[in-house]
XYZ file of C-alpha atoms in Angstrom:
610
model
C 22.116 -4.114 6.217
C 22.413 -4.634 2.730
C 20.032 -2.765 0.435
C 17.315 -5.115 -0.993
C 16.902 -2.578 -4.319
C 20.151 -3.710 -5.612
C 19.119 -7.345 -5.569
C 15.022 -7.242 -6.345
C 13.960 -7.568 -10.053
C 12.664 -4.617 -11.567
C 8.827 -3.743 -12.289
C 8.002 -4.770 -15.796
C 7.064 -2.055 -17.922
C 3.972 -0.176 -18.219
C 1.208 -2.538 -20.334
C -2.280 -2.845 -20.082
C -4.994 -4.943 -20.047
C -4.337 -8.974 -19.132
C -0.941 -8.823 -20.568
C -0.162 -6.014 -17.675
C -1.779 -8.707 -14.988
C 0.209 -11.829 -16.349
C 3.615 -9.608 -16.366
C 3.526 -9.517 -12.583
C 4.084 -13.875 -12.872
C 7.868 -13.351 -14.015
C 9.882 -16.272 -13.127
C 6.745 -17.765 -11.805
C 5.058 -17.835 -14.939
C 5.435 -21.589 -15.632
C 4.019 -22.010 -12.947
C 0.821 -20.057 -13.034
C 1.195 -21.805 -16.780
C 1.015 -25.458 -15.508
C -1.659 -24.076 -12.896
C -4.224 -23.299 -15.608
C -3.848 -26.123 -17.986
C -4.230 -28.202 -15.151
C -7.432 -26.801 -13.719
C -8.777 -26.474 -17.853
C -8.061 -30.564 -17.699
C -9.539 -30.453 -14.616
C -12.681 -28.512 -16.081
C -12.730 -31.367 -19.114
C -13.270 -33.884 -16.492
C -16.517 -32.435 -15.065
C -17.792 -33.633 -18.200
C -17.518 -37.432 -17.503
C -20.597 -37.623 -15.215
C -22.410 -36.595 -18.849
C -20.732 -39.283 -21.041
C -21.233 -41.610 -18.054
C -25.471 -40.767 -17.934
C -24.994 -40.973 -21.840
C -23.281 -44.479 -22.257
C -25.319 -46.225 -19.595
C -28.363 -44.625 -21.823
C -27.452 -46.557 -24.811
C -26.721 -49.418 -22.708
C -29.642 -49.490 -21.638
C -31.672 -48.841 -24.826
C -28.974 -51.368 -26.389
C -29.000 -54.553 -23.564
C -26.702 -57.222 -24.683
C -27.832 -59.897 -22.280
C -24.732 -61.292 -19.708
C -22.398 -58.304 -20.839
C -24.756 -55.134 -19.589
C -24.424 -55.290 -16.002
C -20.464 -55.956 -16.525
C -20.031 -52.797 -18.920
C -22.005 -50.624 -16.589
C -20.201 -51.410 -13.592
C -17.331 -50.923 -16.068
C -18.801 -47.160 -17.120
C -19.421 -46.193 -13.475
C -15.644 -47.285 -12.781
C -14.276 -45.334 -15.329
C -16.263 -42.515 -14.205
C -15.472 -42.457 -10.510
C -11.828 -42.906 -11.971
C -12.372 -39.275 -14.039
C -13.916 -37.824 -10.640
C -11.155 -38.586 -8.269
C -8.459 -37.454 -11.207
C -10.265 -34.509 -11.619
C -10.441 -33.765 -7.807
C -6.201 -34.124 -7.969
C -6.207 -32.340 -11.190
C -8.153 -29.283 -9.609
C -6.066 -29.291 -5.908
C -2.727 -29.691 -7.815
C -3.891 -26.238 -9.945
C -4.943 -24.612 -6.847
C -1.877 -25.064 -4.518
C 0.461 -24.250 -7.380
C -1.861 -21.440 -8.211
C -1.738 -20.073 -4.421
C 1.908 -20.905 -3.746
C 2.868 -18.676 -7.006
C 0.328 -16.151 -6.161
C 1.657 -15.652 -2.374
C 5.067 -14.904 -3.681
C 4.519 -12.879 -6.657
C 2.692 -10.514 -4.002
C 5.141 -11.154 -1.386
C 7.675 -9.557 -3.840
C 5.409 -6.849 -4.901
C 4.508 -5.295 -1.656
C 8.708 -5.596 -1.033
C 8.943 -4.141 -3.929
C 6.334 -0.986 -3.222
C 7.599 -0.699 0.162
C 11.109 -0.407 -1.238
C 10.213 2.120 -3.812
C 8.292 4.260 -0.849
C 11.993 4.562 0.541
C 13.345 5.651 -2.845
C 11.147 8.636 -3.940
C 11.484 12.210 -2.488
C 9.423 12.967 0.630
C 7.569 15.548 -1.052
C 6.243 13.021 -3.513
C 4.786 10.975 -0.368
C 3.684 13.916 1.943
C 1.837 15.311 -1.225
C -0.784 12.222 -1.702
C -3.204 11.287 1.070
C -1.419 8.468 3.682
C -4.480 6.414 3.284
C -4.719 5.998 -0.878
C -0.875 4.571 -0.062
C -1.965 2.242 2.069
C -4.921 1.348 -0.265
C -2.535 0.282 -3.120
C -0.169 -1.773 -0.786
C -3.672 -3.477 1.170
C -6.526 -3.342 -0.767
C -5.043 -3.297 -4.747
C -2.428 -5.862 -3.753
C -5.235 -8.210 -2.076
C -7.148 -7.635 -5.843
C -4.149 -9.336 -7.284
C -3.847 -12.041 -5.132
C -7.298 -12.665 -5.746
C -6.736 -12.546 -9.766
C -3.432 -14.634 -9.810
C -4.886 -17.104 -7.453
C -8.426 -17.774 -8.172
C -9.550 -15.481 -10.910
C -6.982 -16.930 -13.633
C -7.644 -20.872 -12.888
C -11.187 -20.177 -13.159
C -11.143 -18.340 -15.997
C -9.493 -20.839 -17.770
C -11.553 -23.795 -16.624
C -14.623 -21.443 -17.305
C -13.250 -20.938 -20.901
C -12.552 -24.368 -21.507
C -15.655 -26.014 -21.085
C -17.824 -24.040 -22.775
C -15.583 -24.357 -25.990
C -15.280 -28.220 -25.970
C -18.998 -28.502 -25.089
C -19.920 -26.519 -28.483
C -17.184 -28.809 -30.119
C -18.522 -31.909 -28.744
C -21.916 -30.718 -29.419
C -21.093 -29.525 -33.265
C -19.637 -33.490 -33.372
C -22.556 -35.263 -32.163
C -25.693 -33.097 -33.707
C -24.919 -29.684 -35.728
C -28.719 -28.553 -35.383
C -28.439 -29.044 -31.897
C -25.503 -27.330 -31.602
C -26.910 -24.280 -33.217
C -30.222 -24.380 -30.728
C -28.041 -24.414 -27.746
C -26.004 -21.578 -28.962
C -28.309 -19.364 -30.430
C -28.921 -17.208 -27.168
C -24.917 -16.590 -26.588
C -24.561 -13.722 -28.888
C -27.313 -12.132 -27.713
C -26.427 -12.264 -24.086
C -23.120 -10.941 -25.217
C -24.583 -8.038 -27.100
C -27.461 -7.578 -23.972
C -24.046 -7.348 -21.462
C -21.982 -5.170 -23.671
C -24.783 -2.343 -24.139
C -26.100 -2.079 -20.937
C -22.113 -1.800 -19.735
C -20.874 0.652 -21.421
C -21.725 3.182 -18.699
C -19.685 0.720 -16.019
C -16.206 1.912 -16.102
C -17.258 5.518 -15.599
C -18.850 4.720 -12.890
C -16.060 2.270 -11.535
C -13.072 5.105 -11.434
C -15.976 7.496 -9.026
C -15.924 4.592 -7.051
C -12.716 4.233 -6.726
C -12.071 7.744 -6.133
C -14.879 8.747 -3.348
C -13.689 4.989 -1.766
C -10.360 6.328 -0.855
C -11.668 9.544 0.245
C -14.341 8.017 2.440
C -11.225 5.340 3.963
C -9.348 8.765 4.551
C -11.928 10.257 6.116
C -12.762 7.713 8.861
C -8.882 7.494 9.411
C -8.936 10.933 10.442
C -12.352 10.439 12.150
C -10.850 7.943 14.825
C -7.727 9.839 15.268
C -9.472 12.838 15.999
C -11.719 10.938 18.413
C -9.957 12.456 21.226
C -10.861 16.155 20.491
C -14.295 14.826 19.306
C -14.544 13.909 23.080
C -12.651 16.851 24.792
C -15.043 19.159 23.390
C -18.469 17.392 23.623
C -19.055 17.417 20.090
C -21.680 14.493 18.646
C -20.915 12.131 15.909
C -22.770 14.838 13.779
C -21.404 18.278 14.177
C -18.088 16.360 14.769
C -17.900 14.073 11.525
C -19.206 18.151 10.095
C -15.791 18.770 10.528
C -13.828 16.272 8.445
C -16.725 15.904 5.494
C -17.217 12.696 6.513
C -21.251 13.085 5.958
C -20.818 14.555 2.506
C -17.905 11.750 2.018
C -20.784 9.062 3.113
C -23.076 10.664 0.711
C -21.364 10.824 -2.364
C -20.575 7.130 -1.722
C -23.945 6.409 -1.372
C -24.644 8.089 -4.431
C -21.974 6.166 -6.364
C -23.168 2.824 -5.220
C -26.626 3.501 -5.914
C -25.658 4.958 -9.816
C -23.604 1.593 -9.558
C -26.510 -0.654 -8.776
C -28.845 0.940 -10.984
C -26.403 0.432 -13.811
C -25.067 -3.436 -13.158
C -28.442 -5.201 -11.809
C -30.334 -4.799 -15.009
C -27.448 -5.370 -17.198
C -26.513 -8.714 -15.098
C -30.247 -10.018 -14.908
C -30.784 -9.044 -18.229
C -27.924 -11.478 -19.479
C -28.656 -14.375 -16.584
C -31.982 -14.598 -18.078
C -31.282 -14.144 -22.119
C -28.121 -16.417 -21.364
C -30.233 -19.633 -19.668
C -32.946 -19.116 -22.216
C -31.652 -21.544 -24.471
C -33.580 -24.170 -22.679
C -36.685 -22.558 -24.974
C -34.604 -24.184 -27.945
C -33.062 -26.954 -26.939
C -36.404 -28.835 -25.514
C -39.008 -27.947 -28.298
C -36.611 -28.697 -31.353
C -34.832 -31.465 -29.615
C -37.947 -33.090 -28.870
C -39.488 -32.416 -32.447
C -36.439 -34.195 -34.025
C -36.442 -37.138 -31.214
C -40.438 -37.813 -32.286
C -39.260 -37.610 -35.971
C -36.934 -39.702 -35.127
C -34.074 -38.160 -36.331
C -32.563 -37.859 -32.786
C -32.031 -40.464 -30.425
C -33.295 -40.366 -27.029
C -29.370 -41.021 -25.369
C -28.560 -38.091 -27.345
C -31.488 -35.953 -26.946
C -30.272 -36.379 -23.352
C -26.785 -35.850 -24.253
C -27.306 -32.341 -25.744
C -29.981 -31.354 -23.355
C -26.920 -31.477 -20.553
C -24.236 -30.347 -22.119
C -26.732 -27.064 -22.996
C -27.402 -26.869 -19.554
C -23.591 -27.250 -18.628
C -22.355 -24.637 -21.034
C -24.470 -21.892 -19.308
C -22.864 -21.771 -15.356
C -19.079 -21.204 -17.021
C -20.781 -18.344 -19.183
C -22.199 -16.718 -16.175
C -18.654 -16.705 -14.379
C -16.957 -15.559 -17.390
C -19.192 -12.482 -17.452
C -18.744 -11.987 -13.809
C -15.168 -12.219 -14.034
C -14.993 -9.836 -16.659
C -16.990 -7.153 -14.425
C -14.289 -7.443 -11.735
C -11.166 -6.833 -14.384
C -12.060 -3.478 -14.220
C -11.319 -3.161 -10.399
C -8.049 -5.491 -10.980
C -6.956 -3.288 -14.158
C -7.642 0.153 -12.379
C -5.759 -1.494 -8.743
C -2.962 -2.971 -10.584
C -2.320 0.809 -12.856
C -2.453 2.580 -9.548
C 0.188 -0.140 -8.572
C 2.013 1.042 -11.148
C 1.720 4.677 -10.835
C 3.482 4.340 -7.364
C 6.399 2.110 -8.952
C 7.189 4.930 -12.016
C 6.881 7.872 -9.560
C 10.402 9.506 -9.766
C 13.202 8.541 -7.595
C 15.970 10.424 -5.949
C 19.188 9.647 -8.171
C 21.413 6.733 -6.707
C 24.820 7.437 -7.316
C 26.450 3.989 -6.656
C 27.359 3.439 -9.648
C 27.998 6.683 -10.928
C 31.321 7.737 -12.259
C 31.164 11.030 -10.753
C 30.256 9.344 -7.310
C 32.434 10.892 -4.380
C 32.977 10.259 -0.744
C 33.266 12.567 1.957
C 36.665 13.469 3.373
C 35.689 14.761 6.935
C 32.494 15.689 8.970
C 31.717 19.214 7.685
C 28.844 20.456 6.190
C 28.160 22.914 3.859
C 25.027 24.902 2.385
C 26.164 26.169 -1.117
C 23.795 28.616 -2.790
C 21.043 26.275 -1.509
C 17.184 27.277 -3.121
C 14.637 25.170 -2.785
C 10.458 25.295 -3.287
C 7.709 22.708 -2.811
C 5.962 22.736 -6.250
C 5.484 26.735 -7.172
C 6.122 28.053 -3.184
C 9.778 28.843 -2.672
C 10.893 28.060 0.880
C 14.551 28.206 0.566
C 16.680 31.123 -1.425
C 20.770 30.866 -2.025
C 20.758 29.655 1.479
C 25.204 29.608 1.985
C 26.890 28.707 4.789
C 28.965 26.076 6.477
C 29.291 24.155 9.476
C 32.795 23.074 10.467
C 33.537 18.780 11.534
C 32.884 18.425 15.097
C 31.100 21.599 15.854
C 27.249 22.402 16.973
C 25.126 24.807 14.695
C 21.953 26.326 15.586
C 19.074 27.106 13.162
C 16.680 29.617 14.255
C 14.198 32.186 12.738
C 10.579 31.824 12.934
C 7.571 29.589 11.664
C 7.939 29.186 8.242
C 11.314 30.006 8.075
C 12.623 26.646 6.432
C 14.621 25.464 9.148
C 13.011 21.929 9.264
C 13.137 21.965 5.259
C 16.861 22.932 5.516
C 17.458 19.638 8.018
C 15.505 17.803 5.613
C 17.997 18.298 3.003
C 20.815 17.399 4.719
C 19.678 14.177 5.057
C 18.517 13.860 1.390
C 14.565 13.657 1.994
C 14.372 16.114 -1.387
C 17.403 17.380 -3.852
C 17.688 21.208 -4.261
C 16.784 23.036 -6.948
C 19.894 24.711 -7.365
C 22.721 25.603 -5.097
C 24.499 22.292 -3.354
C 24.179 20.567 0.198
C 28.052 19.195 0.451
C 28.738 16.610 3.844
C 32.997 16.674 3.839
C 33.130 18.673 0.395
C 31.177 15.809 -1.071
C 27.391 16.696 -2.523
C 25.289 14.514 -1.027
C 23.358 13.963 -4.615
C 26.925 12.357 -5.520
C 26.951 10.109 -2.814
C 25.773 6.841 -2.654
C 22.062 6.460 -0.807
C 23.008 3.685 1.368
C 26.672 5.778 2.114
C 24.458 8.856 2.361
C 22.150 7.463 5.267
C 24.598 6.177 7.013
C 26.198 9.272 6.866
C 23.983 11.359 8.855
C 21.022 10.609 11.803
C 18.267 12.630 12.188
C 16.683 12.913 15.484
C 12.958 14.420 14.600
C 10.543 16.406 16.608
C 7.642 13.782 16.089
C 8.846 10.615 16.923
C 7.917 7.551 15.023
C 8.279 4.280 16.932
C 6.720 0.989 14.735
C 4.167 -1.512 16.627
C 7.490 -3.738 17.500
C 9.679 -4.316 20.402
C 11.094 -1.567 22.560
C 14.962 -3.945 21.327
C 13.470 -3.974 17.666
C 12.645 -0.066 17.536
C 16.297 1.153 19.138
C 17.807 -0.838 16.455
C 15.189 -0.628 13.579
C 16.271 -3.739 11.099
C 20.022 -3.628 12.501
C 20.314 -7.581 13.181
C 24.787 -6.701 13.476
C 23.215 -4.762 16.441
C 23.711 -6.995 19.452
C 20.897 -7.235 22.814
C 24.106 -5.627 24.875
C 25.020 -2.860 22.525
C 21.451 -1.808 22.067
C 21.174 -1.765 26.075
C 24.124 0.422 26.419
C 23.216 2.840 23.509
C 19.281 3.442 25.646
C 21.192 3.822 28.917
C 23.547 6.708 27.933
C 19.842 7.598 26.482
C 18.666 7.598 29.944
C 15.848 5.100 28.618
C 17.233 2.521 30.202
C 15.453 2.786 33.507
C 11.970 3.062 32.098
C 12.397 0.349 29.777
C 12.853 -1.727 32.918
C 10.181 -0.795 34.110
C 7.655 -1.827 31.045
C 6.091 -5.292 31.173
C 8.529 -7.379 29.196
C 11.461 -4.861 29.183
C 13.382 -4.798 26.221
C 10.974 -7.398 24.429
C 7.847 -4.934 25.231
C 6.004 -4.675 22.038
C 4.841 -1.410 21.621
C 1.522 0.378 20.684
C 0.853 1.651 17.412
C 3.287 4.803 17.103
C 4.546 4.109 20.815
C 1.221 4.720 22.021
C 2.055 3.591 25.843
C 5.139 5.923 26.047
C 5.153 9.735 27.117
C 6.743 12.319 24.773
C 9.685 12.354 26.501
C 10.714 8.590 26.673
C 9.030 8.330 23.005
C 12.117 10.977 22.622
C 15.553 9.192 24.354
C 14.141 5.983 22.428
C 15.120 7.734 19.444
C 17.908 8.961 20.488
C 19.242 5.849 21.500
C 18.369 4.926 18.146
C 20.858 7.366 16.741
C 23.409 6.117 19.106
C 23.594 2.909 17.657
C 23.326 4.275 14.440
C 26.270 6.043 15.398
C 26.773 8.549 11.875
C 29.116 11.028 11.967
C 26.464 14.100 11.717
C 23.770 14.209 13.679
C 20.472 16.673 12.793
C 17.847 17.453 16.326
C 14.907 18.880 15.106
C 13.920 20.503 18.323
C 14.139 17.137 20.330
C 13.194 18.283 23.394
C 10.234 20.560 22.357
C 7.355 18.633 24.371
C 9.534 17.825 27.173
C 8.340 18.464 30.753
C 11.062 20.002 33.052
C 12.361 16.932 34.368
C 12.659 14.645 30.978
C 14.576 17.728 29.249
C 17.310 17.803 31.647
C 17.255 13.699 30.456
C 17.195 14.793 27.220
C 19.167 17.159 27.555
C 22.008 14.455 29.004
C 21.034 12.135 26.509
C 21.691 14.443 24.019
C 25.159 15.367 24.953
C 26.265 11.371 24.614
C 24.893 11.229 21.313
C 26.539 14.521 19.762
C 29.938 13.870 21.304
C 32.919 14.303 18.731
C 29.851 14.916 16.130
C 28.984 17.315 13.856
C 25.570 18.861 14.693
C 22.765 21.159 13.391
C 19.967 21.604 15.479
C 16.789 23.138 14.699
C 15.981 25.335 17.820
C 13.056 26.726 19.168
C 13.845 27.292 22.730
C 17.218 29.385 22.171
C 17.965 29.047 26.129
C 19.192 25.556 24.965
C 21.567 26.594 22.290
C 23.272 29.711 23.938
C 26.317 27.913 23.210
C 26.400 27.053 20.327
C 29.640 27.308 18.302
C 27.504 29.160 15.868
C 23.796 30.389 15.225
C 22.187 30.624 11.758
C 19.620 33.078 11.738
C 16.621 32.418 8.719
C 13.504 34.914 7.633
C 11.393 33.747 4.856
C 13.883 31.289 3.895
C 17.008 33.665 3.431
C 20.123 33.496 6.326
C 19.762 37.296 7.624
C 22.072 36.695 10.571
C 25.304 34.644 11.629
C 26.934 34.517 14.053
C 27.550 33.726 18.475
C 24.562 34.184 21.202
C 25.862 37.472 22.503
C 26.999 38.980 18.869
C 23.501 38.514 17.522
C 21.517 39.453 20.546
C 23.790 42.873 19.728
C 23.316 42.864 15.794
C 20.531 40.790 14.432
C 16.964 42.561 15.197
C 15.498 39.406 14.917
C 17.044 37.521 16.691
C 16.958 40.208 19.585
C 13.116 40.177 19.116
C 13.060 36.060 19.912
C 15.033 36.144 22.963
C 13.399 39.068 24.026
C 9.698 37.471 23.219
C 11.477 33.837 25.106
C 12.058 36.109 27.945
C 8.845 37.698 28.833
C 7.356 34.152 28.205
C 9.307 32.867 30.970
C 7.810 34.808 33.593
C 4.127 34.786 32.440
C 2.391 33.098 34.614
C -1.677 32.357 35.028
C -3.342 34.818 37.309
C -4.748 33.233 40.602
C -7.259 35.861 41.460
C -9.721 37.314 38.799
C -9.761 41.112 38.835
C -12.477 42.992 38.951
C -12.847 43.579 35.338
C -12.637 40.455 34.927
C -15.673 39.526 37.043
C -17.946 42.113 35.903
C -16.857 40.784 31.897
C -18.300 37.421 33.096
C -21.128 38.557 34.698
């Protein structure tokens, strides 16, 4: 599958303001363009019900005998005319307004899902899953929102005010002046009480994705909420989600107190110019220096010039949310990626299977989990990591297949470092079989082959019966074309488990990385596994990450790590002599193995309860 980076335009670089909103149009920008001049023309035309009233006015004060009734019918032609091209005007702006809208987006969330598979790991696993999937939902939705509605309607809100003041200045300068009077003020009302607003916008912003993270972890933690009888209280206790709720509530209500009066407070200032226009309008229509057609005239156009005003103003409130969406938008698209070196001239290729840790040292942010870690692992042959918790095995898998770069030291795959190697080479290069198995809310056929469409119906049906998935798949509803739960909900660990390691079968890379693959298997599904498992790493090279070291006996060699430093090398029966470590794992594996749960309480036991 060809990767989509190479051929997507770039995100345009960092600007604020409307001129960071409008950047997003790129190639569409014509067409957003053509969208807002035609709903401004379409704006224009609400204005001919006005001239219509106005002409049939001063028809009416003006008869001229056979020809009235002809010229109004005339008018009221000409004016249904204006409505029905105003009506096409304002559905031509809209659809081309939508249709460039839909795709700008549609290549922006391509676009932030492809930079999600670009960055380091450590710059994902370090933010909060949830304010992610606020930028690519919620912040992306704002946009749509903005390109789509909030741009034509700005423009048509913009546009009729200003030819209304022109048209009014035209016809009658003092009434022009009367009808405008109360516009600055309402500007200087809305700007004052305001100025608090944005402060107040970021703390929403902020507690909002806290309180979306919390109730994510709520529901997924429903199940122990239930297990141990906890109520919605004492449970909810647990994950802040009451002093989450709180300081939302808080927020809004600061919010509120803050935008209500400032909002009223213009509504009312702004639509006060009805106190001028009526008494001075109808002062200079009784001295006669105003005629009662245009008396009318002004009257509406006042009246008109208000409702745009009042959306302006409300569409500037909501350019804060867009702005502060749009820059977190951004902030995801500049985050640093892991060098591509495709079209490096240093980029090299690997000459065999072999893998080798070379002075590796690595640390997430100040808390070193990996020091001169050296050692190789010969083409074709099986390597166990051991040690453990918080030894760095999974961190040492992890850079093998490239989820971070070291900080010094080299991770080589055939002699090659795999920082030199092109990404799309790279993951091809090596499949990683993890311990917590992600399967996507897709077919059982779509999930074995994850986006592979060379993959063919048979080949992915032969790669999940050497699985041993095959059978079970059978047995779900629609077989193969089963869509699954969210993260394979319906499956047990165990087929959740050969599902991905049929995946790696038709990935079919050269090395292959099992981070403890069989570590929530029951008896039965490991020696599955277990079968499964010796399909998939035939003729490979492997490294597994082992917890149960009955499984990798074996092993061609094991690599013993302590606090992120190799202590040990070496064969099953060499270490068990040499490595006190290692000795004191099998040793605590082997009392484990006969502890069992005692049937009858003793004695002790029964007075302790009593």
């Amino acid at each position: 599958m060809s990767d989509q980076s190479t051929t997507r335009a770039p995100m345009p670089a960092r600007k604020r303001g409307l001129g960071a909103l409008l950047a997003l149009a790129g190639e569409r920008k014509t067409s957003l363009i053509w969208a807002t001049v035609l709903s401004a023309m379409s704006s224009l035309l609400s204005l001919a019900p006005l001239l219509v009233i106005y002409l049939v006015l001063l028809h009416l004060a003006h008869p001229q005998q056979e020809k009235t009734l002809t010229e109004l019918w005339s008018i009221l032609g000409w004016g249904a005319l204006a409505m029905g091209l105003r009506w096409l005007l304002q559905v031509s702006g809209g659809v081309l307004a939508h249709l460039a809208a839909f795709n700008i987006l549609f290549d922006l969330r391509l676009a932030v899902a492809d930079k999600l598979r670009r960055v380091p790991m450590g710059w994902i696993t370090a933010r909060n899953a949830e304010s992610i999937n606020k930028v690519l939902r919620d912040d992306v939705d704002r946009l749509e929102l903005f390109i789509a509605h909030h741009l034509n309607d700005s423009a048509a809100a913009l546009t009729l005010p200003v030819v209304s003041a022109i048209a009014l200045f035209y016809l009658d300068w003092r009434m022009a002046l009367v009808t405008l009077v109360t516009v600055p003020l309402a500007i200087v009302v809305q700007l004052l009480l305001w100025k608090k607003v944005p402060e107040v916008m970021r703390e929403y912003n902020e507690v909002n994705a806290i309180l979306a993270s919390q109730v994510v972890q709520y529901v997924q933690g429903i199940a122990v909420i239930k297990t141990y009888r906890q109520g919605a209280a004492s449970a909810a206790s647990a994950v802040r989600l009451p002093q989450v709720v709180a300081a939302y509530f808080d927020v809004i209500v600061r919010m509120v107190k803050l935008t209500v009066p400032a909002w009223s407070a213009f509504t009312v200032v702004i639509g006060a110019n009805m106190l001028c226009i009526l008494p001075f309008g109808g002062y200079w229509y009784l001295q006669g220096s105003l005629s009662l057609e245009l008396f009318v005239l002004c009257l509406l156009l006042g009246l008109g010039i208000t409702r745009p005003l009042f959306q302006l103003a409300f569409f500037g409130s909501l350019m804060r949310l867009i702005q502060d969406g749009y820059g977190r938008v951004q902030d995801l698209m500049e985050a640093p990626e892991l060098p591509d070196a495709a079209n490096a001239a240093n980029m090299q290729t690997p000459a065999d299977n072999s893998v080798e840790f070379d002075g590796t040292s690595f640390a997430y942010g100040e808390i070193t989990v990996l020091q001169d870690i050296s050692f190789k692992i010969p083409a074709g042959s099986l390597t166990a990591i051991v040690g453990p918790s918080g030894a760095g095995k999974s961190t040492l898998a992890q850079l093998l297949v490239r989820f971070w770069d070291v900080q010094q030291g080299a991770v080589r795959i055939g002699g090659a470092d795999v920082r030199e190697i092109p990404l799309a080479d790279m993951h091809s290069q090596v499949a990683y079989v993890m311990q917590d198995v992600f399967l996507f809310h897709d077919t059982v056929l779509e999930n074995i082959r994850l986006g592979r469409e060379d993959i063919s119906e048979e080949q992915v049906v032969a790669a999940a019966t050497a699985a041993q998935a095959h059978d079970f798949i059978n047995c779900l509803p629609q077989g193969y074309q089963t869509v699954l739960g969210e993260r394979g909900a319906r499956l047990s660990g165990g087929e959740k488990q050969r599902l991905s390691i049929a995946r790696a079968l038709v990935k079919n890379s050269p090395v292959i990385v099992l981070d403890e693959a069989t570590a929530f298997s029951d008896p039965v599904n490991e020696a599955r596994l277990l079968q499964a498992l010796g399909v998939l790493t035939r003729d490979k090279t492997v490294m597994v990450i082992a917890h149960r070291l009955s499984t990798i006996i074996d092993a061609d060699q094991i690599v013993v790590l302590d606090t992120g430093r190799v202590i040990a090398c070496g064969k099953h029966a060499q270490l068990l002599q040499d490595c006190t470590l290692y000795r004191h794992l099998w040793q605590l594996q082997s009392d484990s193995a006969t502890w069992k749960i005692r049937s009858t309480p003793t004695d002790e036991h029964v007075k302790g309860a009593a």
